[in-house]
GROMACS .gro file of C-alpha atoms in nm:
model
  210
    1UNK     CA    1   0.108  -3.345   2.654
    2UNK     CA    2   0.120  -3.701   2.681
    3UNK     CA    3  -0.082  -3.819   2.348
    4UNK     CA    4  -0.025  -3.665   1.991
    5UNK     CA    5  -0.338  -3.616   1.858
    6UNK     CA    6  -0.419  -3.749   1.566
    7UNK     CA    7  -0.568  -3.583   1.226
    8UNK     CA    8  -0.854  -3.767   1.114
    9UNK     CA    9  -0.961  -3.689   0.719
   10UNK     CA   10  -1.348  -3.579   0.680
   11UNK     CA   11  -1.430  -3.837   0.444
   12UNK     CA   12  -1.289  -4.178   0.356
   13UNK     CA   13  -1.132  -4.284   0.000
   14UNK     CA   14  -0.915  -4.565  -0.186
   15UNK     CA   15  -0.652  -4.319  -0.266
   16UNK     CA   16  -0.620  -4.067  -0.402
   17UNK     CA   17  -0.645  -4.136  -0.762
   18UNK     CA   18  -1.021  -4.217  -0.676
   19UNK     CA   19  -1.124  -3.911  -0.566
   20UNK     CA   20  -1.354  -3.678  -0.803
   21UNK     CA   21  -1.255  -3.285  -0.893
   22UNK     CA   22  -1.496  -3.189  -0.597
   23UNK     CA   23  -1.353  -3.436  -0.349
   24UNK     CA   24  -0.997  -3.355  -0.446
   25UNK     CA   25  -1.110  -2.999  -0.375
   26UNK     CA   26  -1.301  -3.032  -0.030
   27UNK     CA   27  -0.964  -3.231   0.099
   28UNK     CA   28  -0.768  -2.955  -0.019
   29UNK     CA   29  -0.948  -2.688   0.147
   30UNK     CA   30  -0.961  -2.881   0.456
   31UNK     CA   31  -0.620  -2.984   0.447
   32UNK     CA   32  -0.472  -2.698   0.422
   33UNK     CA   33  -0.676  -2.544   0.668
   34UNK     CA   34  -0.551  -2.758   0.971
   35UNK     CA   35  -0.192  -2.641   0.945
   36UNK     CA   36  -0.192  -2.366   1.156
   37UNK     CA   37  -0.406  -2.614   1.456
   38UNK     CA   38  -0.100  -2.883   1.386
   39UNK     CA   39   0.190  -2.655   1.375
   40UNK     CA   40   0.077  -2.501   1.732
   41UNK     CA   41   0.018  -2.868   1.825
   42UNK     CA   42   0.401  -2.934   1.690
   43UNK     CA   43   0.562  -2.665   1.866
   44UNK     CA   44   0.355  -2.740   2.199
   45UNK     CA   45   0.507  -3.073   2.173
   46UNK     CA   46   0.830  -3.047   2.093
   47UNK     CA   47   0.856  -2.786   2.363
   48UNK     CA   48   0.664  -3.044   2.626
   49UNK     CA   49   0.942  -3.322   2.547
   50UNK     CA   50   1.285  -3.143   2.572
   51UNK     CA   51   1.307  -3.017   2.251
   52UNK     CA   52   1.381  -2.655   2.392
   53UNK     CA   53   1.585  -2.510   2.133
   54UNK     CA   54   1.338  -2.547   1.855
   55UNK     CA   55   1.141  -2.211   1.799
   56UNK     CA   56   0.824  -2.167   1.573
   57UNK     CA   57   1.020  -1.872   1.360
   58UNK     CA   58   0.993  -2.038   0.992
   59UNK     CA   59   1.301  -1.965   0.912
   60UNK     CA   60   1.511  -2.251   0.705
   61UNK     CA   61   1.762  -2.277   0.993
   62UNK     CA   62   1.486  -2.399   1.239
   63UNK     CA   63   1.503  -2.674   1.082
   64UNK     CA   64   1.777  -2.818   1.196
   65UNK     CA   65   1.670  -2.797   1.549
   66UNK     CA   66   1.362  -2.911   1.469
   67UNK     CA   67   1.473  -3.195   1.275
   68UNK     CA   68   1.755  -3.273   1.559
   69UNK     CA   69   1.456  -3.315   1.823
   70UNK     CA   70   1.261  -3.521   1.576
   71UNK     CA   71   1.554  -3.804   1.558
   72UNK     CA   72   1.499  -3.893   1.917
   73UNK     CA   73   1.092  -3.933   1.865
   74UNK     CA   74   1.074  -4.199   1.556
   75UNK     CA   75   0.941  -4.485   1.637
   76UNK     CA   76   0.951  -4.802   1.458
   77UNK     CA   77   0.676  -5.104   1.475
   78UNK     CA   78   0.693  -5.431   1.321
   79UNK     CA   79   0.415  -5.489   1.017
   80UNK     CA   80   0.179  -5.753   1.067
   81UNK     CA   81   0.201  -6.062   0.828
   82UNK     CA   82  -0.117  -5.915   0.614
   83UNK     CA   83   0.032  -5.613   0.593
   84UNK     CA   84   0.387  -5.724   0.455
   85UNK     CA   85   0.226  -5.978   0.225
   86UNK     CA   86  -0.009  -5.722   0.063
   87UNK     CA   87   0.267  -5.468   0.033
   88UNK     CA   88   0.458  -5.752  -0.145
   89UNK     CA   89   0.210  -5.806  -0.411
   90UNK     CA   90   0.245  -5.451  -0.511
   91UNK     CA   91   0.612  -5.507  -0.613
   92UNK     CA   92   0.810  -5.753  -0.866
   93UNK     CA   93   0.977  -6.050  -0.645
   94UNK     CA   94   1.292  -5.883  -0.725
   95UNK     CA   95   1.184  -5.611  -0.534
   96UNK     CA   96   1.079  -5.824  -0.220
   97UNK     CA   97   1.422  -5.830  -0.035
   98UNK     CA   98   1.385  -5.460   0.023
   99UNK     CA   99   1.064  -5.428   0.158
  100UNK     CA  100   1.109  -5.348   0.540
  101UNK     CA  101   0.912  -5.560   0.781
  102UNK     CA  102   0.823  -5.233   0.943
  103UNK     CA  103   0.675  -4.916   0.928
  104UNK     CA  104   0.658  -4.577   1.111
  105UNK     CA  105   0.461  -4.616   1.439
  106UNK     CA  106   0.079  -4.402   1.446
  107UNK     CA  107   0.220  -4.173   1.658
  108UNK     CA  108   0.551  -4.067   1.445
  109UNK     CA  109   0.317  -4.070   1.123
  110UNK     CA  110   0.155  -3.784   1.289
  111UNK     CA  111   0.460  -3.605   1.377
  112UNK     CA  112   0.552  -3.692   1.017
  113UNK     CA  113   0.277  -3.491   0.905
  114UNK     CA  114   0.260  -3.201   1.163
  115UNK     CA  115   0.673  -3.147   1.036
  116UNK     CA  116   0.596  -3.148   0.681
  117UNK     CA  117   0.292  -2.860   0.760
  118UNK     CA  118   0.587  -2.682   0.909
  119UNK     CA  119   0.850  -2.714   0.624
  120UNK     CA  120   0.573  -2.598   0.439
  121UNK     CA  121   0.458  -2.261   0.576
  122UNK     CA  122   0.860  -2.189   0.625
  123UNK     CA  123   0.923  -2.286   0.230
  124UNK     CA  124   0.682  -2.101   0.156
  125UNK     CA  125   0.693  -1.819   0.385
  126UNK     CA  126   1.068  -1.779   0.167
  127UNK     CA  127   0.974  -1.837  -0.138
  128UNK     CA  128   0.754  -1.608  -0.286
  129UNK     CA  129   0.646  -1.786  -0.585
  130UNK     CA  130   0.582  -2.100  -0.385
  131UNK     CA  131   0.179  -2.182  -0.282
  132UNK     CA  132  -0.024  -2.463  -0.190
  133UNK     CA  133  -0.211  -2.626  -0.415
  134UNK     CA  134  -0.322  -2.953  -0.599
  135UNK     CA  135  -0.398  -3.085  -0.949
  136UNK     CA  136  -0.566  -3.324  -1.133
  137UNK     CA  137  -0.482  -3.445  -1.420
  138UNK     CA  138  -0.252  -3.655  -1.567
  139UNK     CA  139  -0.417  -3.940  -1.297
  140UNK     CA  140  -0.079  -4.118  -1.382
  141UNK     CA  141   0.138  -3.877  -1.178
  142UNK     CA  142   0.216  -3.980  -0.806
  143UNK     CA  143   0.103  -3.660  -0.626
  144UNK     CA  144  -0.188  -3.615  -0.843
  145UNK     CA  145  -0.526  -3.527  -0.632
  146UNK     CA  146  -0.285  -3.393  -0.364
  147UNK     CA  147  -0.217  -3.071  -0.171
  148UNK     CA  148   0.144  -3.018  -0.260
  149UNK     CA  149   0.347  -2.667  -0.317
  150UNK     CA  150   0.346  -2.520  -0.683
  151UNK     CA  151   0.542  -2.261  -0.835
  152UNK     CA  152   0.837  -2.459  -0.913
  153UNK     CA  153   1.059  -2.496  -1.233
  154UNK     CA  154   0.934  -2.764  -1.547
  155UNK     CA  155   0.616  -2.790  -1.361
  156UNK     CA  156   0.771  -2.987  -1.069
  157UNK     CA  157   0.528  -3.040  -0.756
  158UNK     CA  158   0.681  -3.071  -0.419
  159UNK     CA  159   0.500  -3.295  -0.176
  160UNK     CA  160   0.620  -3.192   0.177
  161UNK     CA  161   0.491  -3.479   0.360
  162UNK     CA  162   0.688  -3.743   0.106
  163UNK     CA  163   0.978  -3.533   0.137
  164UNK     CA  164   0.943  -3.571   0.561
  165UNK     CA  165   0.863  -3.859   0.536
  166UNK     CA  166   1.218  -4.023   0.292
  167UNK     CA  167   1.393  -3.820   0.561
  168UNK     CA  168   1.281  -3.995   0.836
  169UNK     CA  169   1.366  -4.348   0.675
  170UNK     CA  170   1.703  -4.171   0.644
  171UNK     CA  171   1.726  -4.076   0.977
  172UNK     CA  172   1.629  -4.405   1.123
  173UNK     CA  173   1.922  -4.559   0.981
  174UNK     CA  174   2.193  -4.270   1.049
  175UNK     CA  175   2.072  -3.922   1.233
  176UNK     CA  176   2.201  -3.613   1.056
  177UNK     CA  177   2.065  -3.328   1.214
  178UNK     CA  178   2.102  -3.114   0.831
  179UNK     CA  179   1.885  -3.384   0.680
  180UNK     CA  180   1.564  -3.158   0.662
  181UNK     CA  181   1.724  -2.846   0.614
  182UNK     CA  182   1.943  -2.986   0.332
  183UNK     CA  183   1.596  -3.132   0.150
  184UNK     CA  184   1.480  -2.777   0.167
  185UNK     CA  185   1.777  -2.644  -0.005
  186UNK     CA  186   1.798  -2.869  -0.260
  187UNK     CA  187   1.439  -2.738  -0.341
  188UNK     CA  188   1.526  -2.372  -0.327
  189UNK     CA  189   1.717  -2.467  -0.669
  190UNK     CA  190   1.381  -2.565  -0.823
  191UNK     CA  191   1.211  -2.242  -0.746
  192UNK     CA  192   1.067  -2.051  -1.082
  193UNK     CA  193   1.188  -1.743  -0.896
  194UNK     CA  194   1.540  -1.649  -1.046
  195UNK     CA  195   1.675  -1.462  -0.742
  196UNK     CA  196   1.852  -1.630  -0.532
  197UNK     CA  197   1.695  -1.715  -0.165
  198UNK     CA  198   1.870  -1.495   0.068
  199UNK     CA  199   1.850  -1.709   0.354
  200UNK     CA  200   2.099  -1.967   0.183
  201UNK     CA  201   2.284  -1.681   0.041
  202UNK     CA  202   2.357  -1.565   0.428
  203UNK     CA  203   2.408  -1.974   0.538
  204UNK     CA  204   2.660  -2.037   0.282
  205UNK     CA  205   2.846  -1.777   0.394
  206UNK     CA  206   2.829  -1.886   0.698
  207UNK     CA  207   2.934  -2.205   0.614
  208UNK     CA  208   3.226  -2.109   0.453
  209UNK     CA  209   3.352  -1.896   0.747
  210UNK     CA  210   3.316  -2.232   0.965
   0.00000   0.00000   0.00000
């Protein structure tokens, strides 16, 4: 498998604040329907480029393996001049010097995404009170109009692709190969489920044999 194949939205928009109830729904519904066609895609390619210890079981622990192929694939381009000096207008100048001159290539975008489908499935797979799902209203919040997972403590909405997404910009800078597995962790804490998750019950154990 030489190219990654790209997923391709079935309608354009200006973000997703702009989009109506029924368009928030339709990408919803069809978003969440491609992530069993992009995690076999995903574990196809992983498998294609030497990333043979990774297997599809969704548990939290695949992560890492996962995530330790994944910091050999991102790719880095430069932004072109129209792109940095629109992204500039969006901030306060005192917020310029931090705005990177580049951005994740096409191809690790899609990887991007096809992880975060993964991460998904396995949080949710876990978690029992954890779903898809998308909302909204207030228009104000960042995910809003989204598919993101629900069923989390004070109403908190995880968005797996931002999550995959912060963790690559991590990993570009210094690879940790815990990075993804640590994110979903962290979330575990959030869950409205009281019981502990007894995957990390058996890991920290683990750990603290080590």
């Amino acid at each position: 498998m030489n190219e990654y194949k790209l997923m391709i939205a079935p309608f354009h928009h200006n973000g997703f604040r702009s989009l109506s109830k029924k368009q928030a729904e339709e990408y919803f519904h069809w978003y969440v329907g491609q992530s069993k066609e992009r995690i076999e895609q995903l574990y196809e390619y992983v498998q294609s480029t030497g990333g043979a210890a990774f297997l599809c079981e969704y548990t939290p622990d695949s992560l890492i393996e996962l995530w330790n192929w994944f910091e050999t694939q991102i790719d880095m381009v430069a932004k072109s001049e129209e792109e940095y000096q629109a992204e500039l207008k969006q901030f306060p100048e005192w917020m310029h010097d931090s705005i990177s001159k580049k951005r994740f290539s096409v191809r690790t975008l899609a990887i991007i995404t096809d992880i975060s489908f993964y991460f998904a499935e396995t949080f949710i797979k876990h978690n029992p009170m954890v779903r898809w799902g998308y909302f909204t209203k207030p228009k104000n919040e960042v995910s809003v109009n989204m598919p993101v997972l629900l069923g989390f403590k004070s109403n908190m909405k995880l968005d797996p692709r931002r999550i995959v997404s912060v963790c690559a910009s991590e990993s570009f800078e210094q690879h940790d190969k815990n990075r993804l597995r640590n994110a979903y962790r962290t979330w575990t804490k959030y869950t409205a489920e009281a019981t502990p998750n007894i995957a990390d019950v058996f890991s920290s154990i683990r750990e603290r044999k080590i």
